[in-house]
Amino acid sequence: MTPTTTDIIRAEGVTKRFGKFTALNNVSASFPRGQLTAVIGPNGAGKSTFFNVISGAFPPTAGRVIFDGHDITGTPQYAFARLGIAKSFQITNVFPELTALENVRIAIQAMHRRFDIWTPRSRLTEMREQAADLLDLVGLRQHRTRHAENLAHGEQRALEIAMALACDPRLLLLDEPTAGMSPEETLVMMDLITRLADERTVILVEHKMKLVMGISNHLIVLHHGELLAEGTPDDIRDNDEVRRVYLGQGSH
Amino acid sequence: MNKPMDNVAEVQISGRRLAGLVRLIAEHRVAAVIIFLMVFPFLAPYKALAIDVLIYGLFALGFNMVFGYLGVLSFGHAAFFGAGAYATGIAMVHFGVPWMPAIFVGVLMSGLTAAIMGAMAIRTRGIYFAMVTLALAQCVYYIIYHMEEYSGGEDGLTGVSVRTVDFGIATVDMMQDPMGKYYIMLAFTAVAIFLFSRILNSPFGAVLEAIRENENRARACGYNVLLTKWVTFVLSGLFCGLAGALSAIHLSVVPIEYLHYHQSGLAVMMALLGGMGTFFGPFIGAMAFLMLEDAITLMTTHWQLFLGAIFMIFVLFFPRGIWGSFLHWISR
Ligand SMILES: Nc1ncnc2c1ncn2[C@@H]1O[C@H](COP(=O)(O)OP(=O)(O)O)[C@@H](O)[C@H]1O
Ligand SMILES: [Mg+2]
């Protein structure tokens, strides 16, 4: 019940059905506090569905999600940021016609002033400074005043991470943050993720196994909606079943 | 969806004088609208137009909070205009409430109506929201229609008269002095415009933009989107209720047509014509609409056809509306 337990978040028997189709079948997994855990598996394995359940986008059909000893199954999405859980989506998800700075400032504002109809926005200098600092952190310093829709793909992904960091999350969830990125952009992003993981628990969903082997402390492998394996990078590398799944698919 | 382009930062400085002027106006948008409305009776082709522009501009302004800024189409705003008008009128006629407190009763009742309608409709999205608000507004119509004793039913409510308004130093005869009446109504409208601008410029106003831009992301950031939409709906209802209350006092009667869906359509058309999501759009839209309506009615009996055609042209070719297109043009 206390934050001293070793797992920050835990899925217990999570099942998710879309109509008759079972996308997740009775998945139980724990995520150690302060570490970087990667959720891997081939396309269609159910990674995003699992990500959505633990990040509160929708509740599971059956099973529970326990965060810091509290059952958070069915907690509305908007409450997650205040619990200290933040995420970036698999598909880029920003406020396209707002500036990069305003995107992050809005995310910060969600922690303090959700129904303030009176204070002029010009007085929110502290929030703007915090937002600028977060943009610096993700390497978007010089893009503050640009509209999000005009940023390059990799920059938009970085912006999303800055927005996720706005609530100073204890748990950061990232769904394929390097999807669609060039090799150079991918390197920059992976570097950012490792830096972030020094200070908080990170769960990284990724289908490219090679990419996460070197940086994660712990791995969870999903296949056809089921938990296939769980363990350290070495355990996973030596696991025959994991090899078969990945080789069978023809990618690493 | 169009973004609110009258926001100072959004208007790019093109180096031209016009752009500079528009920027200045946008920076002082409340003063600009109020000053314009102060001189408008002298510019208006005929005086009766002025008060209508005031009332319908305010109605469209309130509507625009939901339509233009939150990005949600309601087709039930007649209920708020009507509730404001009827509650003000009924308070005065049946309960002997003086006109000023009666206006507050009207505004509160429309806020209450919006709170109830909003609670029932807010979970629906897109065209369904438009349909549900339309249906709920029709319910309000029938309830008021059948409260004949109080509302006058089909004939509407009569006898909402304010004869004189005494300021101590001066007395305005509301029956004989249309200019005096106009400026009294402008005083209320000016306060509303100030509050409206303040809300748009607040952190809450930023949340509206965020929801319009990307509802899902707003939710992930930690905003309770449903509650925010509901609050916006109620705030919007308050402004439309004030417009209705002023209208009741202006005409001395409340016609049942105020609750008709045609009235909701007026708000949609005026906001679109002027420029949805722009600060000046609603007043410009109200002015353009009312003048067009009058002009075309004089020329042909098929005026609704022509008005409809003009409206279609705007929707298809100038979706930014008059003010929105102008802002877009100068900021190229
Ligand atoms: N909203 C949905 N409705 C129906 N089927 C879905 C939905 N979301 C995902 N699925 C299905 O669930 C399976 C797992 O999808 P997903 O979790 O996105 O996989 P991954 O992220 O591992 O590639 C896929 O077969 C997908 O088609
Ligand atoms: Mg996925």
PDB file of N, CA, C and O and ligand atoms in Angstrom, chain A residues 18 21 23 41-50 90 176, ligand 1:
ATOM      1  N   PHE A  18     -12.622  -6.583 -28.049  1.00  0.00           N
ATOM      2  CA  PHE A  18     -13.319  -5.648 -28.934  1.00  0.00           C
ATOM      3  C   PHE A  18     -14.382  -6.484 -29.637  1.00  0.00           C
ATOM      4  O   PHE A  18     -14.065  -7.232 -30.557  1.00  0.00           O
ATOM      5  N   PHE A  21     -13.579 -10.185 -30.631  1.00  0.00           N
ATOM      6  CA  PHE A  21     -12.129 -10.352 -30.741  1.00  0.00           C
ATOM      7  C   PHE A  21     -11.433 -10.059 -29.412  1.00  0.00           C
ATOM      8  O   PHE A  21     -11.647  -9.016 -28.801  1.00  0.00           O
ATOM      9  N   ALA A  23      -8.281  -8.974 -27.736  1.00  0.00           N
ATOM     10  CA  ALA A  23      -6.997  -8.337 -28.032  1.00  0.00           C
ATOM     11  C   ALA A  23      -5.983  -8.616 -26.933  1.00  0.00           C
ATOM     12  O   ALA A  23      -4.777  -8.647 -27.180  1.00  0.00           O
ATOM     13  N   GLY A  41       6.884  -6.871 -28.776  1.00  0.00           N
ATOM     14  CA  GLY A  41       6.028  -7.856 -29.434  1.00  0.00           C
ATOM     15  C   GLY A  41       5.798  -7.408 -30.857  1.00  0.00           C
ATOM     16  O   GLY A  41       5.900  -6.222 -31.140  1.00  0.00           O
ATOM     17  N   PRO A  42       5.496  -8.368 -31.736  1.00  0.00           N
ATOM     18  CA  PRO A  42       5.278  -7.994 -33.141  1.00  0.00           C
ATOM     19  C   PRO A  42       4.027  -7.131 -33.310  1.00  0.00           C
ATOM     20  O   PRO A  42       3.231  -7.016 -32.386  1.00  0.00           O
ATOM     21  N   ASN A  43       3.868  -6.544 -34.478  1.00  0.00           N
ATOM     22  CA  ASN A  43       2.679  -5.740 -34.746  1.00  0.00           C
ATOM     23  C   ASN A  43       1.423  -6.550 -34.533  1.00  0.00           C
ATOM     24  O   ASN A  43       1.358  -7.715 -34.931  1.00  0.00           O
ATOM     25  N   GLY A  44       0.440  -5.937 -33.892  1.00  0.00           N
ATOM     26  CA  GLY A  44      -0.825  -6.623 -33.652  1.00  0.00           C
ATOM     27  C   GLY A  44      -0.806  -7.511 -32.424  1.00  0.00           C
ATOM     28  O   GLY A  44      -1.773  -8.212 -32.139  1.00  0.00           O
ATOM     29  N   ALA A  45       0.287  -7.469 -31.663  1.00  0.00           N
ATOM     30  CA  ALA A  45       0.407  -8.329 -30.482  1.00  0.00           C
ATOM     31  C   ALA A  45      -0.517  -7.894 -29.351  1.00  0.00           C
ATOM     32  O   ALA A  45      -0.811  -8.676 -28.452  1.00  0.00           O
ATOM     33  N   GLY A  46      -0.954  -6.628 -29.402  1.00  0.00           N
ATOM     34  CA  GLY A  46      -1.799  -6.110 -28.323  1.00  0.00           C
ATOM     35  C   GLY A  46      -1.075  -5.116 -27.430  1.00  0.00           C
ATOM     36  O   GLY A  46      -1.576  -4.750 -26.363  1.00  0.00           O
ATOM     37  N   LYS A  47       0.098  -4.654 -27.890  1.00  0.00           N
ATOM     38  CA  LYS A  47       0.887  -3.728 -27.072  1.00  0.00           C
ATOM     39  C   LYS A  47       0.141  -2.422 -26.814  1.00  0.00           C
ATOM     40  O   LYS A  47       0.059  -1.955 -25.682  1.00  0.00           O
ATOM     41  N   SER A  48      -0.395  -1.837 -27.895  1.00  0.00           N
ATOM     42  CA  SER A  48      -1.093  -0.555 -27.726  1.00  0.00           C
ATOM     43  C   SER A  48      -2.349  -0.731 -26.875  1.00  0.00           C
ATOM     44  O   SER A  48      -2.682   0.135 -26.065  1.00  0.00           O
ATOM     45  N   THR A  49      -3.014  -1.852 -27.052  1.00  0.00           N
ATOM     46  CA  THR A  49      -4.203  -2.115 -26.237  1.00  0.00           C
ATOM     47  C   THR A  49      -3.811  -2.197 -24.761  1.00  0.00           C
ATOM     48  O   THR A  49      -4.469  -1.604 -23.902  1.00  0.00           O
ATOM     49  N   PHE A  50      -2.725  -2.887 -24.482  1.00  0.00           N
ATOM     50  CA  PHE A  50      -2.234  -2.991 -23.109  1.00  0.00           C
ATOM     51  C   PHE A  50      -1.847  -1.607 -22.580  1.00  0.00           C
ATOM     52  O   PHE A  50      -2.198  -1.225 -21.456  1.00  0.00           O
ATOM     53  N   GLN A  90       0.786   6.577 -29.611  1.00  0.00           N
ATOM     54  CA  GLN A  90       1.502   6.007 -30.758  1.00  0.00           C
ATOM     55  C   GLN A  90       1.370   6.919 -31.973  1.00  0.00           C
ATOM     56  O   GLN A  90       2.315   7.133 -32.715  1.00  0.00           O
ATOM     57  N   GLU A 176       5.581   3.551 -28.770  1.00  0.00           N
ATOM     58  CA  GLU A 176       6.401   3.646 -29.988  1.00  0.00           C
ATOM     59  C   GLU A 176       6.817   5.084 -30.306  1.00  0.00           C
ATOM     60  O   GLU A 176       6.465   5.620 -31.355  1.00  0.00           O
TER      61      GLU A 176
HETATM   62  N1  LIG C   1     -10.476  -0.320 -31.097  1.00  0.00           N
HETATM   63  C1  LIG C   1     -10.293  -1.537 -31.617  1.00  0.00           C
HETATM   64  N2  LIG C   1     -11.322  -2.231 -32.151  1.00  0.00           N
HETATM   65  C2  LIG C   1     -11.155  -3.453 -32.675  1.00  0.00           C
HETATM   66  N3  LIG C   1      -9.980  -4.106 -32.730  1.00  0.00           N
HETATM   67  C3  LIG C   1      -8.902  -3.469 -32.220  1.00  0.00           C
HETATM   68  C4  LIG C   1      -9.000  -2.166 -31.654  1.00  0.00           C
HETATM   69  N4  LIG C   1      -7.762  -1.789 -31.228  1.00  0.00           N
HETATM   70  C5  LIG C   1      -6.949  -2.807 -31.537  1.00  0.00           C
HETATM   71  N5  LIG C   1      -7.617  -3.811 -32.111  1.00  0.00           N
HETATM   72  C6  LIG C   1      -7.050  -5.077 -32.551  1.00  0.00           C
HETATM   73  O1  LIG C   1      -6.344  -5.642 -31.475  1.00  0.00           O
HETATM   74  C7  LIG C   1      -5.137  -6.218 -31.918  1.00  0.00           C
HETATM   75  C8  LIG C   1      -3.980  -5.627 -31.162  1.00  0.00           C
HETATM   76  O2  LIG C   1      -3.813  -4.291 -31.576  1.00  0.00           O
HETATM   77  P1  LIG C   1      -2.762  -3.320 -30.932  1.00  0.00           P
HETATM   78  O3  LIG C   1      -2.913  -3.359 -29.466  1.00  0.00           O
HETATM   79  O4  LIG C   1      -2.867  -2.004 -31.574  1.00  0.00           O
HETATM   80  O5  LIG C   1      -1.390  -4.033 -31.345  1.00  0.00           O
HETATM   81  P2  LIG C   1       0.101  -3.493 -31.327  1.00  0.00           P
HETATM   82  O6  LIG C   1       0.134  -2.166 -30.691  1.00  0.00           O
HETATM   83  O7  LIG C   1       0.854  -4.547 -30.576  1.00  0.00           O
HETATM   84  O8  LIG C   1       0.552  -3.457 -32.761  1.00  0.00           O
HETATM   85  C9  LIG C   1      -5.051  -5.983 -33.420  1.00  0.00           C
HETATM   86  O9  LIG C   1      -5.452  -7.175 -34.077  1.00  0.00           O
HETATM   87  C10 LIG C   1      -6.033  -4.886 -33.653  1.00  0.00           C
HETATM   88  O10 LIG C   1      -6.616  -5.009 -34.937  1.00  0.00           O
END
